[in-house]
Amino acid sequence: MKKTVLTLFLLVLFASCSGQNQFGKPEVSPVEIQSQYANWRDYQNHNIILSRDFVALDSNSKEISKEHFLKELNEGNYIPIRLVSDATLFYYKLFKIEPTSDTSIKATISETAFNEIQNLKKEGEPFPKFSFKDLNGNLITNENLKGKIVVIKCWYIHCTACIREFPEVNQLVEKYKNRKDIVFISLAEDNPEQLKVFLVKKPLSYSVIPNMKSYMNLSLQLNAFPTHFIINKEGNIAKVLSNYSGLEVALEKVSEE
């Protein structure tokens, strides 16, 4: 009888401990990563992709919505740290910002979170009506793209981050070249003459539409560049991403629906 009770106790204890440790440890020290702004900036740029799908955890490791997570970051009291996990799984947890942290860390996180909140609000909404002509004179409208998945890259010539991801987005076009139901277009702020000269040196495999500054500012209400949209076959915004990271995964998911 005593052995049975002891066994049950150990099983309950094991289950309890397993529940507490169901998530991995932080991949970096939440305190040390805040010691210098440069350290945090590099970590955030390479490891924290708030536009992708992830499991959001509060400071007590309780699962919360992505929207709630972003709002906490926007208020400026927390930093997001990824927990060690399988490469395909992303767990982000909130950790308190240290009183001695550089104020730039707080400002950067808050601004990034604000932009991601705005992007998140767009998902599920119809993509604004458009009728554009690309650099080759092709007319591109909501109507002639009906029934297709549309990937849109918003950029401009002097955006370093926009240009840096050209090789990756070109590879994505190559990957889906046999999918006639997937179309890649880009909206650029610059005029046709500037773009034609620039694209000779830096080719982009997307269809390029010039003079889109007003449309992107007013209709799309963009706060940062680059920004990527994935529009589903119904013409609704399926995903908004702030950079290339996560775009390939998101497109694969939408293309299989």
Tab-separated table of C-alpha atoms in Angstrom:
chain	number	residue	atom	x	y	z
A	1	MET	CA	0.000	0.000	0.000
A	2	LYS	CA	2.800	2.401	0.970
A	3	LYS	CA	4.638	1.597	-2.273
A	4	THR	CA	1.483	2.374	-4.287
A	5	VAL	CA	1.038	5.730	-2.536
A	6	LEU	CA	4.699	6.587	-3.081
A	7	THR	CA	4.452	5.680	-6.773
A	8	LEU	CA	1.368	7.859	-7.228
A	9	PHE	CA	3.111	10.730	-5.439
A	10	LEU	CA	6.141	10.485	-7.716
A	11	LEU	CA	3.954	10.388	-10.829
A	12	VAL	CA	2.068	13.490	-9.726
A	13	LEU	CA	5.333	15.260	-8.893
A	14	PHE	CA	6.819	14.341	-12.280
A	15	ALA	CA	3.721	15.556	-14.128
A	16	SER	CA	3.785	18.805	-12.164
A	17	CYS	CA	7.454	19.407	-12.900
A	18	SER	CA	6.964	18.514	-16.564
A	19	GLY	CA	4.173	21.087	-16.801
A	20	GLN	CA	6.377	23.768	-15.290
A	21	ASN	CA	9.215	22.970	-17.692
A	22	GLN	CA	7.205	22.462	-20.864
A	23	PHE	CA	8.971	25.450	-22.436
A	24	GLY	CA	12.722	25.718	-22.973
A	25	LYS	CA	15.101	28.106	-21.276
A	26	PRO	CA	15.817	31.583	-22.721
A	27	GLU	CA	18.337	31.274	-25.544
A	28	VAL	CA	20.212	34.302	-24.135
A	29	SER	CA	20.419	35.865	-20.698
A	30	PRO	CA	17.548	38.401	-20.440
A	31	VAL	CA	19.761	40.575	-18.199
A	32	GLU	CA	23.045	40.381	-20.122
A	33	ILE	CA	21.413	41.029	-23.504
A	34	GLN	CA	20.292	44.417	-22.138
A	35	SER	CA	23.793	45.478	-21.090
A	36	GLN	CA	24.433	47.337	-24.359
A	37	TYR	CA	22.086	48.603	-27.041
A	38	ALA	CA	24.226	47.093	-29.833
A	39	ASN	CA	23.858	43.645	-28.260
A	40	TRP	CA	20.092	43.953	-28.121
A	41	ARG	CA	19.803	45.402	-31.627
A	42	ASP	CA	21.756	42.504	-33.156
A	43	TYR	CA	19.764	39.952	-31.189
A	44	GLN	CA	16.419	41.494	-32.110
A	45	ASN	CA	17.327	41.758	-35.805
A	46	HIS	CA	18.355	38.104	-36.078
A	47	ASN	CA	16.259	36.260	-33.508
A	48	ILE	CA	13.013	38.126	-32.867
A	49	ILE	CA	10.608	38.097	-35.803
A	50	LEU	CA	7.386	39.501	-34.430
A	51	SER	CA	5.565	39.378	-37.771
A	52	ARG	CA	5.739	35.587	-37.996
A	53	ASP	CA	3.525	33.069	-36.173
A	54	PHE	CA	4.772	32.233	-32.675
A	55	VAL	CA	3.588	31.050	-29.274
A	56	ALA	CA	3.413	34.114	-27.007
A	57	LEU	CA	4.121	33.751	-23.284
A	58	ASP	CA	3.797	36.348	-20.549
A	59	SER	CA	6.422	36.814	-17.810
A	60	ASN	CA	4.919	33.869	-15.878
A	61	SER	CA	5.126	31.526	-18.907
A	62	LYS	CA	1.360	31.672	-19.396
A	63	GLU	CA	0.271	31.503	-23.030
A	64	ILE	CA	-1.336	34.737	-24.248
A	65	SER	CA	-2.535	36.062	-27.602
A	66	LYS	CA	-0.091	37.599	-30.035
A	67	GLU	CA	-2.007	40.878	-29.820
A	68	HIS	CA	-1.726	40.955	-26.029
A	69	PHE	CA	1.985	40.145	-26.292
A	70	LEU	CA	2.605	43.016	-28.727
A	71	LYS	CA	0.637	45.469	-26.601
A	72	GLU	CA	2.775	44.611	-23.569
A	73	LEU	CA	5.897	45.285	-25.634
A	74	ASN	CA	4.487	48.531	-26.959
A	75	GLU	CA	3.937	49.806	-23.428
A	76	GLY	CA	7.683	49.600	-22.898
A	77	ASN	CA	8.092	47.426	-19.816
A	78	TYR	CA	9.244	44.174	-21.399
A	79	ILE	CA	11.661	42.684	-23.897
A	80	PRO	CA	10.872	39.536	-25.943
A	81	ILE	CA	13.275	36.588	-25.704
A	82	ARG	CA	13.024	33.388	-27.696
A	83	LEU	CA	13.038	30.153	-25.696
A	84	VAL	CA	15.189	27.227	-26.782
A	85	SER	CA	13.057	24.879	-28.870
A	86	ASP	CA	12.887	22.936	-32.101
A	87	ALA	CA	14.014	25.038	-35.066
A	88	THR	CA	10.493	25.040	-36.521
A	89	LEU	CA	8.847	26.189	-33.282
A	90	PHE	CA	8.992	29.738	-31.985
A	91	TYR	CA	8.260	30.518	-28.338
A	92	TYR	CA	8.680	34.147	-27.278
A	93	LYS	CA	8.488	35.128	-23.625
A	94	LEU	CA	8.233	38.531	-21.952
A	95	PHE	CA	11.038	39.574	-19.593
A	96	LYS	CA	11.174	42.780	-17.575
A	97	ILE	CA	13.318	45.599	-18.901
A	98	GLU	CA	16.112	46.264	-16.413
A	99	PRO	CA	16.166	49.716	-14.751
A	100	THR	CA	19.770	50.148	-15.968
A	101	SER	CA	19.007	49.273	-19.612
A	102	ASP	CA	19.781	51.746	-22.359
A	103	THR	CA	16.635	53.777	-23.067
A	104	SER	CA	17.149	53.059	-26.778
A	105	ILE	CA	16.295	49.392	-26.137
A	106	LYS	CA	12.930	50.344	-24.703
A	107	ALA	CA	12.235	52.790	-27.538
A	108	THR	CA	13.212	50.302	-30.265
A	109	ILE	CA	11.038	47.516	-28.850
A	110	SER	CA	8.077	49.837	-28.395
A	111	GLU	CA	8.305	51.165	-31.957
A	112	THR	CA	8.696	47.690	-33.452
A	113	ALA	CA	5.715	46.391	-31.486
A	114	PHE	CA	3.576	49.365	-32.539
A	115	ASN	CA	4.282	48.666	-36.215
A	116	GLU	CA	3.490	44.981	-35.766
A	117	ILE	CA	0.191	45.803	-34.045
A	118	GLN	CA	-0.820	47.925	-37.031
A	119	ASN	CA	0.145	45.101	-39.406
A	120	LEU	CA	-1.756	42.534	-37.361
A	121	LYS	CA	-4.922	44.646	-37.553
A	122	LYS	CA	-4.766	44.529	-41.362
A	123	GLU	CA	-4.857	40.730	-41.524
A	124	GLY	CA	-8.243	39.401	-42.597
A	125	GLU	CA	-9.239	42.708	-44.203
A	126	PRO	CA	-9.805	43.148	-47.970
A	127	PHE	CA	-6.726	44.537	-49.707
A	128	PRO	CA	-7.489	48.121	-50.852
A	129	LYS	CA	-8.701	48.515	-54.430
A	130	PHE	CA	-5.986	49.184	-56.987
A	131	SER	CA	-5.343	49.609	-60.690
A	132	PHE	CA	-1.656	49.985	-61.527
A	133	LYS	CA	0.679	49.735	-64.486
A	134	ASP	CA	4.072	48.122	-63.959
A	135	LEU	CA	7.334	49.194	-65.604
A	136	ASN	CA	6.514	47.048	-68.643
A	137	GLY	CA	3.109	48.657	-69.134
A	138	ASN	CA	1.091	45.687	-67.834
A	139	LEU	CA	-2.173	46.607	-66.119
A	140	ILE	CA	-2.533	45.046	-62.673
A	141	THR	CA	-5.876	45.318	-60.868
A	142	ASN	CA	-7.912	43.605	-58.170
A	143	GLU	CA	-10.116	42.194	-60.899
A	144	ASN	CA	-7.437	40.522	-63.024
A	145	LEU	CA	-5.828	39.004	-59.929
A	146	LYS	CA	-9.020	37.371	-58.674
A	147	GLY	CA	-8.512	33.737	-57.755
A	148	LYS	CA	-4.750	34.183	-57.333
A	149	ILE	CA	-2.468	34.423	-54.329
A	150	VAL	CA	-0.638	37.744	-54.531
A	151	VAL	CA	2.666	38.474	-52.803
A	152	ILE	CA	3.399	42.200	-52.549
A	153	LYS	CA	6.696	43.775	-51.530
A	154	CYS	CA	6.641	47.471	-50.566
A	155	TRP	CA	9.973	49.264	-50.862
A	156	TYR	CA	12.025	52.161	-52.202
A	157	ILE	CA	15.495	52.534	-53.698
A	158	HIS	CA	17.220	54.104	-50.675
A	159	CYS	CA	15.874	51.558	-48.188
A	160	THR	CA	18.936	49.436	-47.321
A	161	ALA	CA	16.899	46.709	-45.628
A	162	CYS	CA	14.603	46.529	-48.673
A	163	ILE	CA	17.505	45.970	-51.058
A	164	ARG	CA	19.362	43.548	-48.792
A	165	GLU	CA	16.585	40.968	-49.143
A	166	PHE	CA	16.465	41.036	-52.976
A	167	PRO	CA	18.395	37.726	-53.323
A	168	GLU	CA	15.975	35.938	-50.970
A	169	VAL	CA	12.786	37.233	-52.573
A	170	ASN	CA	14.163	36.434	-56.029
A	171	GLN	CA	14.747	32.862	-54.869
A	172	LEU	CA	11.155	32.736	-53.652
A	173	VAL	CA	9.894	33.712	-57.106
A	174	GLU	CA	12.057	30.987	-58.611
A	175	LYS	CA	10.659	28.440	-56.151
A	176	TYR	CA	7.066	29.164	-57.217
A	177	LYS	CA	7.688	29.788	-60.929
A	178	ASN	CA	5.473	26.844	-61.898
A	179	ARG	CA	2.546	27.989	-59.747
A	180	LYS	CA	0.367	30.007	-62.113
A	181	ASP	CA	-1.930	30.901	-59.215
A	182	ILE	CA	0.799	32.839	-57.349
A	183	VAL	CA	1.783	36.329	-58.503
A	184	PHE	CA	4.639	38.490	-57.214
A	185	ILE	CA	4.384	42.278	-57.515
A	186	SER	CA	6.209	45.127	-55.816
A	187	LEU	CA	5.174	48.668	-55.026
A	188	ALA	CA	7.996	51.212	-55.149
A	189	GLU	CA	8.014	54.871	-54.131
A	190	ASP	CA	10.397	55.860	-56.934
A	191	ASN	CA	9.643	57.044	-60.460
A	192	PRO	CA	10.093	54.839	-63.567
A	193	GLU	CA	13.355	56.450	-64.688
A	194	GLN	CA	15.011	55.973	-61.292
A	195	LEU	CA	13.806	52.384	-61.040
A	196	LYS	CA	14.930	51.332	-64.510
A	197	VAL	CA	18.472	52.559	-63.855
A	198	PHE	CA	18.573	51.010	-60.389
A	199	LEU	CA	17.176	47.607	-61.386
A	200	VAL	CA	19.878	47.120	-63.995
A	201	LYS	CA	22.369	46.841	-61.120
A	202	LYS	CA	19.998	45.226	-58.612
A	203	PRO	CA	17.496	43.001	-60.465
A	204	LEU	CA	14.172	42.177	-58.823
A	205	SER	CA	12.093	39.264	-60.112
A	206	TYR	CA	8.794	40.832	-59.012
A	207	SER	CA	6.715	43.018	-61.320
A	208	VAL	CA	7.665	46.552	-60.295
A	209	ILE	CA	5.072	49.310	-60.031
A	210	PRO	CA	6.456	52.875	-59.739
A	211	ASN	CA	5.184	56.040	-58.005
A	212	MET	CA	3.415	54.203	-55.180
A	213	LYS	CA	4.379	56.499	-52.298
A	214	SER	CA	0.923	58.042	-51.812
A	215	TYR	CA	-0.872	54.698	-52.150
A	216	MET	CA	1.399	53.045	-49.604
A	217	ASN	CA	1.135	55.937	-47.157
A	218	LEU	CA	-2.596	56.624	-47.470
A	219	SER	CA	-4.261	53.380	-48.565
A	220	LEU	CA	-1.928	50.887	-46.902
A	221	GLN	CA	-0.922	53.191	-44.012
A	222	LEU	CA	2.584	51.792	-43.866
A	223	ASN	CA	4.882	52.809	-41.033
A	224	ALA	CA	8.007	50.904	-42.008
A	225	PHE	CA	9.830	49.419	-45.003
A	226	PRO	CA	10.103	46.819	-46.285
A	227	THR	CA	6.618	45.451	-45.713
A	228	HIS	CA	5.290	42.292	-47.360
A	229	PHE	CA	1.630	41.411	-47.928
A	230	ILE	CA	0.227	38.010	-48.836
A	231	ILE	CA	-3.266	38.282	-50.321
A	232	ASN	CA	-5.351	35.123	-50.538
A	233	LYS	CA	-7.498	34.061	-53.477
A	234	GLU	CA	-10.511	35.852	-51.997
A	235	GLY	CA	-8.652	39.167	-52.102
A	236	ASN	CA	-8.171	39.410	-48.342
A	237	ILE	CA	-4.912	40.094	-46.516
A	238	ALA	CA	-3.715	36.740	-45.180
A	239	LYS	CA	-0.414	37.945	-43.722
A	240	VAL	CA	1.619	41.122	-43.250
A	241	LEU	CA	5.336	40.779	-42.570
A	242	SER	CA	7.891	43.457	-41.781
A	243	ASN	CA	10.768	41.675	-43.548
A	244	TYR	CA	11.621	38.584	-45.570
A	245	SER	CA	12.113	36.415	-42.498
A	246	GLY	CA	8.964	34.350	-42.181
A	247	LEU	CA	7.661	35.189	-45.658
A	248	GLU	CA	8.577	31.821	-47.152
A	249	VAL	CA	6.897	29.921	-44.290
A	250	ALA	CA	3.783	32.135	-44.428
A	251	LEU	CA	3.462	31.777	-48.222
A	252	GLU	CA	3.805	28.021	-48.011
A	253	LYS	CA	1.007	27.924	-45.477
A	254	VAL	CA	-1.336	30.145	-47.526
A	255	SER	CA	-0.555	28.303	-50.775
A	256	GLU	CA	-1.652	24.992	-49.219
A	257	GLU	CA	-5.025	26.266	-47.959
